[in-house]
PDB file of C-alpha atoms and ligand atoms in Angstrom:
ATOM      1  CA  MET A   1       0.000   0.000   0.000  1.00 57.00           C
ATOM      2  CA  ASN A   2       1.186   3.494  -0.842  1.00 64.00           C
ATOM      3  CA  PRO A   3       2.559   4.931   2.460  1.00 64.00           C
ATOM      4  CA  THR A   4       0.807   8.309   1.972  1.00 69.00           C
ATOM      5  CA  PHE A   5      -2.549   6.649   1.345  1.00 78.00           C
ATOM      6  CA  LEU A   6      -3.065   5.247   4.861  1.00 80.00           C
ATOM      7  CA  PRO A   7      -3.180   8.641   6.707  1.00 80.00           C
ATOM      8  CA  TRP A   8      -5.657   9.888   4.121  1.00 83.00           C
ATOM      9  CA  LEU A   9      -7.811   6.829   4.538  1.00 85.00           C
ATOM     10  CA  ILE A  10      -7.835   7.179   8.354  1.00 87.00           C
ATOM     11  CA  THR A  11      -8.578  10.918   8.182  1.00 86.00           C
ATOM     12  CA  ILE A  12     -11.427  10.573   5.729  1.00 88.00           C
ATOM     13  CA  THR A  13     -12.932   7.620   7.613  1.00 91.00           C
ATOM     14  CA  CYS A  14     -12.860   9.560  10.902  1.00 90.00           C
ATOM     15  CA  LEU A  15     -14.364  12.630   9.227  1.00 91.00           C
ATOM     16  CA  LEU A  16     -17.178  10.477   7.840  1.00 93.00           C
ATOM     17  CA  ILE A  17     -17.844   8.970  11.287  1.00 95.00           C
ATOM     18  CA  VAL A  18     -17.998  12.424  12.925  1.00 94.00           C
ATOM     19  CA  ALA A  19     -20.139  13.829  10.104  1.00 93.00           C
ATOM     20  CA  SER A  20     -22.596  10.946  10.297  1.00 93.00           C
ATOM     21  CA  ALA A  21     -22.830  11.348  14.074  1.00 93.00           C
ATOM     22  CA  PHE A  22     -23.663  15.063  13.622  1.00 91.00           C
ATOM     23  CA  THR A  23     -26.186  14.224  10.908  1.00 90.00           C
ATOM     24  CA  PHE A  24     -27.821  11.629  13.135  1.00 89.00           C
ATOM     25  CA  VAL A  25     -28.079  14.039  16.118  1.00 88.00           C
ATOM     26  CA  ILE A  26     -29.446  16.871  13.984  1.00 84.00           C
ATOM     27  CA  SER A  27     -31.996  14.721  12.173  1.00 82.00           C
ATOM     28  CA  SER A  28     -33.199  12.948  15.314  1.00 78.00           C
ATOM     29  CA  SER A  29     -33.456  16.217  17.302  1.00 72.00           C
ATOM     30  CA  ARG A  30     -36.012  17.513  14.807  1.00 65.00           C
ATOM     31  CA  THR A  31     -38.281  14.557  15.301  1.00 61.00           C
ATOM     32  CA  ARG A  32     -38.016  14.379  19.097  1.00 60.00           C
ATOM     33  CA  ASN A  33     -38.703  18.009  20.015  1.00 64.00           C
ATOM     34  CA  GLU A  34     -42.043  17.243  21.681  1.00 73.00           C
ATOM     35  CA  ASP A  35     -40.502  14.490  23.832  1.00 75.00           C
ATOM     36  CA  TYR A  36     -37.947  16.938  25.191  1.00 80.00           C
ATOM     37  CA  ASP A  37     -40.421  19.671  26.041  1.00 83.00           C
ATOM     38  CA  ASP A  38     -41.487  17.906  29.207  1.00 85.00           C
ATOM     39  CA  ILE A  39     -37.880  17.303  30.358  1.00 87.00           C
ATOM     40  CA  VAL A  40     -36.921  20.895  29.587  1.00 87.00           C
ATOM     41  CA  LYS A  41     -39.915  22.183  31.528  1.00 88.00           C
ATOM     42  CA  ARG A  42     -39.098  19.991  34.541  1.00 88.00           C
ATOM     43  CA  SER A  43     -35.423  20.960  34.599  1.00 89.00           C
ATOM     44  CA  TYR A  44     -36.275  24.666  34.329  1.00 90.00           C
ATOM     45  CA  LYS A  45     -38.605  24.264  37.299  1.00 91.00           C
ATOM     46  CA  PHE A  46     -35.866  22.506  39.269  1.00 91.00           C
ATOM     47  CA  ARG A  47     -33.422  25.252  38.314  1.00 93.00           C
ATOM     48  CA  LYS A  48     -35.865  27.916  39.492  1.00 94.00           C
ATOM     49  CA  ILE A  49     -36.324  26.192  42.881  1.00 95.00           C
ATOM     50  CA  PHE A  50     -32.540  25.834  43.195  1.00 94.00           C
ATOM     51  CA  PHE A  51     -32.067  29.525  42.447  1.00 96.00           C
ATOM     52  CA  ILE A  52     -34.687  30.621  45.015  1.00 96.00           C
ATOM     53  CA  VAL A  53     -33.220  28.353  47.729  1.00 96.00           C
ATOM     54  CA  PHE A  54     -29.702  29.688  47.094  1.00 96.00           C
ATOM     55  CA  LEU A  55     -30.935  33.280  46.931  1.00 96.00           C
ATOM     56  CA  LEU A  56     -32.812  32.996  50.251  1.00 96.00           C
ATOM     57  CA  GLY A  57     -29.857  31.167  51.856  1.00 96.00           C
ATOM     58  CA  GLY A  58     -27.490  33.877  50.643  1.00 95.00           C
ATOM     59  CA  ILE A  59     -29.697  36.692  51.940  1.00 94.00           C
ATOM     60  CA  ILE A  60     -30.068  35.009  55.363  1.00 95.00           C
ATOM     61  CA  ILE A  61     -26.329  34.278  55.744  1.00 93.00           C
ATOM     62  CA  THR A  62     -25.372  37.770  54.545  1.00 90.00           C
ATOM     63  CA  SER A  63     -27.753  39.549  56.895  1.00 89.00           C
ATOM     64  CA  LEU A  64     -26.688  37.398  59.873  1.00 89.00           C
ATOM     65  CA  THR A  65     -22.979  37.999  59.292  1.00 85.00           C
ATOM     66  CA  MET A  66     -23.246  41.683  58.345  1.00 81.00           C
ATOM     67  CA  LYS A  67     -25.641  42.887  61.054  1.00 78.00           C
ATOM     68  CA  ASN A  68     -22.812  44.027  63.304  1.00 69.00           C
ATOM     69  CA  LEU A  69     -21.165  46.194  60.640  1.00 68.00           C
ATOM     70  CA  PRO A  70     -19.425  48.531  61.089  1.00 62.00           C
ATOM     71  CA  TYR A  71     -17.759  46.525  63.818  1.00 60.00           C
ATOM     72  CA  ASP A  72     -16.085  49.573  65.391  1.00 57.00           C
ATOM     73  CA  ALA A  73     -19.383  51.313  66.150  1.00 51.00           C
ATOM     74  CA  HIS A  74     -20.716  48.249  67.994  1.00 50.00           C
ATOM     75  CA  ALA A  75     -17.560  47.383  69.917  1.00 57.00           C
ATOM     76  CA  LYS A  76     -18.031  47.872  73.617  1.00 59.00           C
ATOM     77  CA  VAL A  77     -15.620  50.647  74.446  1.00 67.00           C
ATOM     78  CA  SER A  78     -16.094  51.815  77.994  1.00 66.00           C
ATOM     79  CA  GLY A  79     -13.932  52.731  80.948  1.00 69.00           C
ATOM     80  CA  ASP A  80     -10.241  53.202  80.422  1.00 78.00           C
ATOM     81  CA  VAL A  81      -9.446  52.818  76.765  1.00 87.00           C
ATOM     82  CA  ILE A  82      -5.839  52.323  75.809  1.00 91.00           C
ATOM     83  CA  LYS A  83      -4.799  53.952  72.562  1.00 93.00           C
ATOM     84  CA  VAL A  84      -1.949  52.395  70.647  1.00 96.00           C
ATOM     85  CA  ASN A  85      -0.275  53.489  67.435  1.00 97.00           C
ATOM     86  CA  ALA A  86       0.720  50.581  65.215  1.00 97.00           C
ATOM     87  CA  THR A  87       2.615  51.302  62.000  1.00 97.00           C
ATOM     88  CA  GLY A  88       3.652  48.719  59.455  1.00 96.00           C
ATOM     89  CA  HIS A  89       7.011  49.043  57.720  1.00 96.00           C
ATOM     90  CA  GLN A  90       8.842  46.836  55.252  1.00 94.00           C
ATOM     91  CA  TRP A  91       9.377  44.657  57.218  1.00 93.00           C
ATOM     92  CA  TYR A  92       8.553  45.218  60.855  1.00 96.00           C
ATOM     93  CA  TRP A  93       5.863  46.606  63.141  1.00 97.00           C
ATOM     94  CA  ASP A  94       6.328  49.793  65.097  1.00 97.00           C
ATOM     95  CA  ILE A  95       3.898  49.508  68.034  1.00 97.00           C
ATOM     96  CA  ASP A  96       4.205  52.064  70.828  1.00 95.00           C
ATOM     97  CA  LYS A  97       2.710  49.828  73.526  1.00 95.00           C
ATOM     98  CA  THR A  98       2.955  46.042  73.755  1.00 94.00           C
ATOM     99  CA  HIS A  99       1.799  45.282  77.304  1.00 96.00           C
ATOM    100  CA  PHE A 100      -1.929  45.162  78.060  1.00 94.00           C
ATOM    101  CA  ILE A 101      -4.321  44.222  80.865  1.00 93.00           C
ATOM    102  CA  VAL A 102      -7.056  41.580  80.551  1.00 93.00           C
ATOM    103  CA  GLY A 103     -10.480  43.135  79.960  1.00 90.00           C
ATOM    104  CA  GLN A 104      -9.190  46.569  79.083  1.00 90.00           C
ATOM    105  CA  PRO A 105     -10.315  47.754  75.644  1.00 91.00           C
ATOM    106  CA  VAL A 106      -7.487  48.698  73.330  1.00 93.00           C
ATOM    107  CA  ILE A 107      -7.836  50.899  70.264  1.00 93.00           C
ATOM    108  CA  PHE A 108      -5.116  50.191  67.740  1.00 95.00           C
ATOM    109  CA  ASN A 109      -4.598  53.086  65.341  1.00 95.00           C
ATOM    110  CA  VAL A 110      -3.221  51.115  62.448  1.00 96.00           C
ATOM    111  CA  THR A 111      -1.387  52.631  59.501  1.00 96.00           C
ATOM    112  CA  SER A 112       1.561  51.991  57.211  1.00 97.00           C
ATOM    113  CA  ALA A 113       4.738  53.895  56.443  1.00 96.00           C
ATOM    114  CA  ASP A 114       5.145  52.398  52.979  1.00 95.00           C
ATOM    115  CA  VAL A 115       2.938  49.777  51.294  1.00 96.00           C
ATOM    116  CA  ASN A 116      -0.244  47.958  52.322  1.00 96.00           C
ATOM    117  CA  HIS A 117       0.161  45.543  55.200  1.00 97.00           C
ATOM    118  CA  GLY A 118      -2.378  43.519  57.147  1.00 96.00           C
ATOM    119  CA  PHE A 119      -2.525  43.870  60.926  1.00 97.00           C
ATOM    120  CA  GLY A 120      -3.639  40.567  62.434  1.00 96.00           C
ATOM    121  CA  ILE A 121      -3.880  39.805  66.152  1.00 96.00           C
ATOM    122  CA  TYR A 122      -3.250  36.119  66.935  1.00 96.00           C
ATOM    123  CA  ASN A 123      -3.266  34.171  70.176  1.00 94.00           C
ATOM    124  CA  ASP A 124      -0.434  31.793  71.170  1.00 93.00           C
ATOM    125  CA  LYS A 125      -2.086  28.966  69.169  1.00 94.00           C
ATOM    126  CA  LEU A 126      -1.970  31.233  66.111  1.00 94.00           C
ATOM    127  CA  THR A 127      -5.735  31.606  65.908  1.00 94.00           C
ATOM    128  CA  LEU A 128      -6.673  34.887  64.268  1.00 94.00           C
ATOM    129  CA  LEU A 129      -8.643  37.026  66.741  1.00 94.00           C
ATOM    130  CA  ASN A 130      -8.983  40.369  64.991  1.00 94.00           C
ATOM    131  CA  GLN A 131      -7.553  42.158  61.988  1.00 94.00           C
ATOM    132  CA  THR A 132      -7.563  45.292  59.891  1.00 95.00           C
ATOM    133  CA  GLN A 133      -5.645  46.729  56.971  1.00 95.00           C
ATOM    134  CA  ALA A 134      -2.536  48.833  57.506  1.00 96.00           C
ATOM    135  CA  MET A 135      -2.658  51.371  54.689  1.00 95.00           C
ATOM    136  CA  PRO A 136      -0.396  54.336  53.912  1.00 96.00           C
ATOM    137  CA  GLY A 137      -2.259  57.618  54.402  1.00 95.00           C
ATOM    138  CA  TYR A 138      -5.097  56.085  56.450  1.00 92.00           C
ATOM    139  CA  ILE A 139      -5.582  55.241  60.100  1.00 94.00           C
ATOM    140  CA  ASN A 140      -7.806  52.228  60.628  1.00 93.00           C
ATOM    141  CA  LYS A 141      -9.095  51.904  64.179  1.00 92.00           C
ATOM    142  CA  LEU A 142      -9.213  48.363  65.496  1.00 93.00           C
ATOM    143  CA  VAL A 143     -10.858  47.875  68.887  1.00 91.00           C
ATOM    144  CA  HIS A 144      -9.789  44.734  70.698  1.00 92.00           C
ATOM    145  CA  THR A 145     -10.240  43.558  74.282  1.00 92.00           C
ATOM    146  CA  PHE A 146      -7.921  40.757  75.356  1.00 94.00           C
ATOM    147  CA  ASP A 147      -9.875  38.270  77.490  1.00 92.00           C
ATOM    148  CA  LYS A 148      -7.019  35.975  78.535  1.00 93.00           C
ATOM    149  CA  PRO A 149      -3.533  36.636  79.866  1.00 95.00           C
ATOM    150  CA  GLY A 150      -0.630  35.394  77.764  1.00 95.00           C
ATOM    151  CA  LYS A 151       1.458  36.072  74.713  1.00 96.00           C
ATOM    152  CA  TYR A 152      -0.170  37.336  71.544  1.00 97.00           C
ATOM    153  CA  LYS A 153       1.306  37.854  68.119  1.00 97.00           C
ATOM    154  CA  ILE A 154       0.856  40.476  65.450  1.00 97.00           C
ATOM    155  CA  LEU A 155       1.393  39.005  61.991  1.00 97.00           C
ATOM    156  CA  CYS A 156       1.219  40.696  58.616  1.00 97.00           C
ATOM    157  CA  LEU A 157      -1.771  39.474  56.605  1.00 96.00           C
ATOM    158  CA  GLU A 158      -0.972  41.057  53.266  1.00 95.00           C
ATOM    159  CA  TYR A 159       1.906  39.993  51.057  1.00 96.00           C
ATOM    160  CA  CYS A 160       4.171  43.054  51.122  1.00 96.00           C
ATOM    161  CA  GLY A 161       7.471  41.929  49.694  1.00 94.00           C
ATOM    162  CA  LEU A 162      10.507  39.831  50.329  1.00 94.00           C
ATOM    163  CA  SER A 163      10.368  39.638  54.130  1.00 95.00           C
ATOM    164  CA  HIS A 164       6.580  39.717  54.575  1.00 96.00           C
ATOM    165  CA  HIS A 165       6.874  36.607  56.766  1.00 95.00           C
ATOM    166  CA  ALA A 166       9.227  38.432  59.144  1.00 94.00           C
ATOM    167  CA  MET A 167       6.654  41.055  60.156  1.00 96.00           C
ATOM    168  CA  VAL A 168       5.960  39.563  63.558  1.00 96.00           C
ATOM    169  CA  ALA A 169       5.513  41.451  66.809  1.00 96.00           C
ATOM    170  CA  GLU A 170       4.670  40.113  70.250  1.00 96.00           C
ATOM    171  CA  LEU A 171       2.171  41.477  72.758  1.00 96.00           C
ATOM    172  CA  THR A 172       1.962  40.528  76.418  1.00 96.00           C
ATOM    173  CA  VAL A 173      -1.321  40.515  78.306  1.00 95.00           C
ATOM    174  CA  THR A 174      -1.448  40.157  82.090  1.00 95.00           C
ATOM    175  CA  GLU A 175      -4.190  40.133  84.760  1.00 91.00           C
ATOM    176  CA  GLN A 176      -2.971  43.391  86.302  1.00 82.00           C
TER     177      GLN A 176
HETATM  178 CU1  CUA B 201       3.707  43.474  55.704  1.00 60.85          CU
HETATM  179 CU2  CUA B 201       3.210  41.463  54.682  1.00 60.85          CU
END
């Protein structure tokens, strides 16, 4: 057999198979339109129910999680409030007070000296307790009341360059 003939034969055979499959689908779809109507109707109904369930679920979850916004305005700030300035730099935190008392509300005035950072307060098990953005030109107020004595960590939550991971500061919280 001519060596160039075989690829042609395979190509043309495959093209004929694909073409006949298309022809079959197109011709049979014309005759079966009425059969599909019922299925289409049922699936549209199912889709509509799905949409309504998701919409209601979304509205409920959104309203439950957003009802306390803005968080600052609802934070219980009473008695002696400690004000702290916290400034992010590449790549360290400049915090003018790092020792706090249990139960005493602290307002962190968070900003940045260069690029965007994220100010995250973590406990000693590295569970995130509270956070805000540290942005150049803005002061974001973060109200936090420490409810347990111990060591806490401030970690950067926004990738800010080469030593982003090194932006760690430690806070100490005591009973008195
Ligand atoms: Cu600062 Cu990441």
